[in-house]
Coordinates of C-alpha atoms in Angstrom, one line a residue:
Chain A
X269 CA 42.2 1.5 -1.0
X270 CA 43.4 0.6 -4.5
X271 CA 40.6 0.1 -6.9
X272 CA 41.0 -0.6 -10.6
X273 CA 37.3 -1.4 -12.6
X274 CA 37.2 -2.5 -15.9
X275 CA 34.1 -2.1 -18.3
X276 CA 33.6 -1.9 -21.8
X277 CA 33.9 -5.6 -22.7
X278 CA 31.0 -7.7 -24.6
X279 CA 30.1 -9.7 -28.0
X280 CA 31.8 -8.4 -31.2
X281 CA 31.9 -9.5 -34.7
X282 CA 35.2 -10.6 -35.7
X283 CA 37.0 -8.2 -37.6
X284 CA 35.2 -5.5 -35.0
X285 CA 36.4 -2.8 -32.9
X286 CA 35.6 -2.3 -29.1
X287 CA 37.4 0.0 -26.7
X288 CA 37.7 -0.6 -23.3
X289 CA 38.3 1.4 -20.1
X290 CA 39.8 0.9 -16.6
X291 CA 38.8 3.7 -13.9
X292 CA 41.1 3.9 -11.1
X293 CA 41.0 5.3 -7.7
X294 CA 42.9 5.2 -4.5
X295 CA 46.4 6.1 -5.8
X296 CA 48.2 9.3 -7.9
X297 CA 47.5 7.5 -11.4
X298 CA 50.3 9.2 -13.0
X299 CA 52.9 8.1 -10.7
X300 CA 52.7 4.8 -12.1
X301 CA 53.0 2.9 -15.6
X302 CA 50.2 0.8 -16.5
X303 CA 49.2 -2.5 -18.2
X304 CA 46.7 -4.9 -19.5
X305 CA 46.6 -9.0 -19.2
X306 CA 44.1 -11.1 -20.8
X307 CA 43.1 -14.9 -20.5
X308 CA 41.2 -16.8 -22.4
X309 CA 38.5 -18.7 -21.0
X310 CA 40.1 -21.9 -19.0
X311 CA 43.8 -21.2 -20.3
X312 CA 46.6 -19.0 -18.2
X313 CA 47.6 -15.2 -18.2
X314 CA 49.3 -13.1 -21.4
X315 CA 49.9 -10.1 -21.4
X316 CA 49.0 -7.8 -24.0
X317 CA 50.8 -4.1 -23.5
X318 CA 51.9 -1.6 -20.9
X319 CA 51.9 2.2 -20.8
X320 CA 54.4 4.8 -19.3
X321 CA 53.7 7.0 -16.5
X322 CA 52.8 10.0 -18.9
X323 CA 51.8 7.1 -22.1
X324 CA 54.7 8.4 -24.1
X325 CA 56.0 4.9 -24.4
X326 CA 54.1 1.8 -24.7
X327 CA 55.0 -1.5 -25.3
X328 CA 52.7 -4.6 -27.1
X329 CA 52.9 -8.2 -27.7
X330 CA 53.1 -9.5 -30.9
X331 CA 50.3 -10.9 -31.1
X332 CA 48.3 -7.7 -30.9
X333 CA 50.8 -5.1 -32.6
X334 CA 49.2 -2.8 -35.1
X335 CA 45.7 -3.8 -34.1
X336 CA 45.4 -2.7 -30.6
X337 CA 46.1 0.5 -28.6
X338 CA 46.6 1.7 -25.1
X339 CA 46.4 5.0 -24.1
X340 CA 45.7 7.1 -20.8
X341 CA 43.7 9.9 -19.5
X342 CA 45.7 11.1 -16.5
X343 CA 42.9 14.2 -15.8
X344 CA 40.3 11.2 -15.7
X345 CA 42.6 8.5 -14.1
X346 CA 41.6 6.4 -16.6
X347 CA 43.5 3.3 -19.4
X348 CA 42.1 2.6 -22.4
X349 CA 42.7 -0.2 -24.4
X350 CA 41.4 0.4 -28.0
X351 CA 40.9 -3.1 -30.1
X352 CA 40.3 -3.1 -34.0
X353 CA 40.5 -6.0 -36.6
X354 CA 39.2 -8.5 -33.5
X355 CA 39.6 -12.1 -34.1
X356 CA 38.2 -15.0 -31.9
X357 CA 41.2 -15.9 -30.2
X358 CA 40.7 -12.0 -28.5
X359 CA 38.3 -14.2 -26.8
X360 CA 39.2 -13.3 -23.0
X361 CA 38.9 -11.5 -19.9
X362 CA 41.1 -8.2 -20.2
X363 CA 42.4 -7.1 -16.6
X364 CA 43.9 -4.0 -16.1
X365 CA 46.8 -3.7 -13.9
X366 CA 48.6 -0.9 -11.9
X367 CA 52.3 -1.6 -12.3
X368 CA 54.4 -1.0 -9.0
X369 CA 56.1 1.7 -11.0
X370 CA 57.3 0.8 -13.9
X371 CA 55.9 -2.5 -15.6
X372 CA 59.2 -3.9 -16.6
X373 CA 61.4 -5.0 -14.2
X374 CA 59.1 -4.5 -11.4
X375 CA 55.6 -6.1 -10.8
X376 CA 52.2 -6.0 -11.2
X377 CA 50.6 -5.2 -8.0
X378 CA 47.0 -3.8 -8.7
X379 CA 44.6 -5.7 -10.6
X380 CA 41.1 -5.1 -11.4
X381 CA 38.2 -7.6 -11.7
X382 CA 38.0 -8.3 -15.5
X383 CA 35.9 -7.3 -18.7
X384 CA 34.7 -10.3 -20.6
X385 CA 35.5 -9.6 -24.0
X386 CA 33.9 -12.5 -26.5
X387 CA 34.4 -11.7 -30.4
X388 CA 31.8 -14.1 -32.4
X389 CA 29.4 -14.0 -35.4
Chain B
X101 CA 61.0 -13.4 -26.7
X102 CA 61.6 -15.1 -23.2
X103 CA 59.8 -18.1 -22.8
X104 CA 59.0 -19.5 -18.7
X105 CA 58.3 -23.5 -18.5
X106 CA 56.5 -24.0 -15.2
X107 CA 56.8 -27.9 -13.5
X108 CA 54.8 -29.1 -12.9
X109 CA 51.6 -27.8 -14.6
X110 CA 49.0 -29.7 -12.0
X111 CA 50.3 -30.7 -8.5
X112 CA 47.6 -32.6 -6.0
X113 CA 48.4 -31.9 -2.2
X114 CA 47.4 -32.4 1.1
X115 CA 46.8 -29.5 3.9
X116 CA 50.1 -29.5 5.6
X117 CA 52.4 -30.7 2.9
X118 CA 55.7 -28.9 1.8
X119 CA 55.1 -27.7 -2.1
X120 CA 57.6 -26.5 -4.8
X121 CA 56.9 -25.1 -8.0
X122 CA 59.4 -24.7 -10.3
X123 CA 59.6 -22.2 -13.1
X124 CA 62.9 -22.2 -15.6
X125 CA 63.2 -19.3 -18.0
X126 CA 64.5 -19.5 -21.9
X127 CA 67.4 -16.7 -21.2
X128 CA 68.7 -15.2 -18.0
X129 CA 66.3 -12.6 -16.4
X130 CA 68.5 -11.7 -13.3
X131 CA 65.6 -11.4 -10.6
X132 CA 63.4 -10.0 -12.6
X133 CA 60.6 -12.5 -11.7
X134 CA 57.5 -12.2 -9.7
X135 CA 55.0 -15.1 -8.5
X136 CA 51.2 -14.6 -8.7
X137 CA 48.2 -16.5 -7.3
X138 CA 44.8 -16.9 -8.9
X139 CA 41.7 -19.0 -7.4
X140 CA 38.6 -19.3 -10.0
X141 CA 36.7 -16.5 -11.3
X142 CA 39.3 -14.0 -9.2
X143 CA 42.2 -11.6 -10.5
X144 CA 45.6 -12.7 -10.2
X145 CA 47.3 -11.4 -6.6
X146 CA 51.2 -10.5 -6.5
X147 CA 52.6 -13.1 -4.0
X148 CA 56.5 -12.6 -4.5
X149 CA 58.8 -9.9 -6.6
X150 CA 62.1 -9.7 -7.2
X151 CA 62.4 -13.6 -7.0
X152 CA 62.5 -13.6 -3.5
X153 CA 60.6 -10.8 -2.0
X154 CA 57.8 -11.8 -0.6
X155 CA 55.0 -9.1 -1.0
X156 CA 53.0 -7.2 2.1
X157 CA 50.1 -9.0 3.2
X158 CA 51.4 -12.3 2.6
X159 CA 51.1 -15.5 4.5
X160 CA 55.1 -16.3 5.4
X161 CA 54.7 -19.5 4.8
X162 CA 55.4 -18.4 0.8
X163 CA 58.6 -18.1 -0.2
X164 CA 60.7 -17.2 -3.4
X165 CA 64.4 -18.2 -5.0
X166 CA 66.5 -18.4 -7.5
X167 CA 68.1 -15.9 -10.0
X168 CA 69.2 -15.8 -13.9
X169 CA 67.7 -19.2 -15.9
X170 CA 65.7 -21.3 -12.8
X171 CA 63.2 -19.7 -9.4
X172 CA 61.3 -22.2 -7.0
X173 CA 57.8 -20.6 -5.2
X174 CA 57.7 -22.9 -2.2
X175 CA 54.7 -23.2 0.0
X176 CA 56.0 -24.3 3.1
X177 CA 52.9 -26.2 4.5
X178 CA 49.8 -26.0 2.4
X179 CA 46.7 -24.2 3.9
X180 CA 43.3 -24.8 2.5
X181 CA 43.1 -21.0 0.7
X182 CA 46.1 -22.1 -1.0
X183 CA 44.5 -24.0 -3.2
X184 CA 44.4 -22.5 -6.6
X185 CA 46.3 -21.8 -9.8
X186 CA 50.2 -19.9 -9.5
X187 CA 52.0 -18.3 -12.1
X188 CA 55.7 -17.0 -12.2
X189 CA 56.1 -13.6 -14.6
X190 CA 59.5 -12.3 -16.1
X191 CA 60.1 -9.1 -15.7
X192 CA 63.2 -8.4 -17.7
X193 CA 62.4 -7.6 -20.8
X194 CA 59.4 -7.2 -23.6
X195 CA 57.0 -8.5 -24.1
X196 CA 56.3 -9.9 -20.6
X197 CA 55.8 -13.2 -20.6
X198 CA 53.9 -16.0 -18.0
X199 CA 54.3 -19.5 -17.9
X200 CA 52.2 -22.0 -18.5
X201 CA 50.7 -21.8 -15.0
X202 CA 50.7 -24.9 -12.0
X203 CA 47.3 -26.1 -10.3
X204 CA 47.7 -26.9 -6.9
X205 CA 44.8 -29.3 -6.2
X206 CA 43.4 -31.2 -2.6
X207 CA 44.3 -34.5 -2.5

């Protein structure tokens, strides 16, 4: 069984940094490219930025370019997401994702159960 | 950046009633779309790919179509799990984009 789990979410001060982690099991991690989605509480789904098979290319939205990272651990079967400079509207659940292989022109078809992130003085 | 306008955003239904959701992109994404289900407090579920393929696990009574600017998600007769929020997802090209979303309501 597929399992993706999420942790590393909480309260930050804005203009913080918080890293967060997504553990998989039940599937050869580095078979497949990767990705994280966040919503905000009560609105829909954005994505945020995806991550090749070995994380030699990753992609970002615009909104979180130059602030955010994602990176992998394929010997843990682990993605990161690493978030500096938080603001308020980071305010969200982050889900990790398991792409079907690659995240563009594929889907999404893994998802884990969320990591509250709330950024607030 | 592609841009996905879903119609409409809240729809209210009855158990057994024929529903379509419509979702119209900025530029053409070939089929590059996939349709997703959420219900409250729960993560998004893949319910279609590639427009019109409908994924593993899936009730049959969901179905997908369309190609390039404009893709329908049709429910062909509304169960009570259905009820919840759908999103279509473009595929084709960073950054990946969602629309708005559609809230499929009881009536």
């Amino acid at each position: 069984e597929v399992q993706l789990l999420e942790s590393g979410g909480g309260l930050v001060q804005p203009g913080g940094s918080l890293r967060l982690s997504c553990e998989v099991s039940g599937f050869t991690f580095n078979n497949y490219a990767m990705t994280w989605v966040r919503q905000a509480p009560g609105k829909g789904l954005d994505w945020v930025s995806a991550i090749s098979l070995s994380g030699g290319h990753t992609e970002y939205a615009d909104s979180v370019k130059g602030r955010f990272t994602i990176s992998r651990d394929n010997s843990k079967n682990t993605l990161y997401l690493h978030m500096n400079s938080l603001r308020a509207d980071d305010t969200a659940v982050y889900f990790c994702a398991k792409c079907s292989s690659t995240c563009s022109t594929k889907w999404f078809d893994s998802w884990g159960q969320g990591t509250l992130v709330t950024v607030s003085s | 950046d592609i841009q996905l306008t879903q119609s409409p955003s809240f729809l209210s239904a009855s158990v057994g009633d024929r529903v379509t959701i419509t979702c119209r992109a900025s530029q053409g994404i070939n089929s590059y779309l996939a349709w997703y289900q959420q219900k409250p407090g729960k993560a998004p579920k893949v319910l279609i790919y590639a427009a019109s393929t409908v994924q593993s696990g899936v009730p049959s009574r969901f179905s997908g179509s369309g190609s390039g600017t404009e893709f329908t998600l049709t429910i062909s007769s509304l169960q009570p799990e259905d009820f919840a929020t759908y999103y279509c997802q473009q595929l084709n090209s960073y950054p990946l984009t969602f629309g708005g979303g559609t809230k499929v309501e009881i009536k």
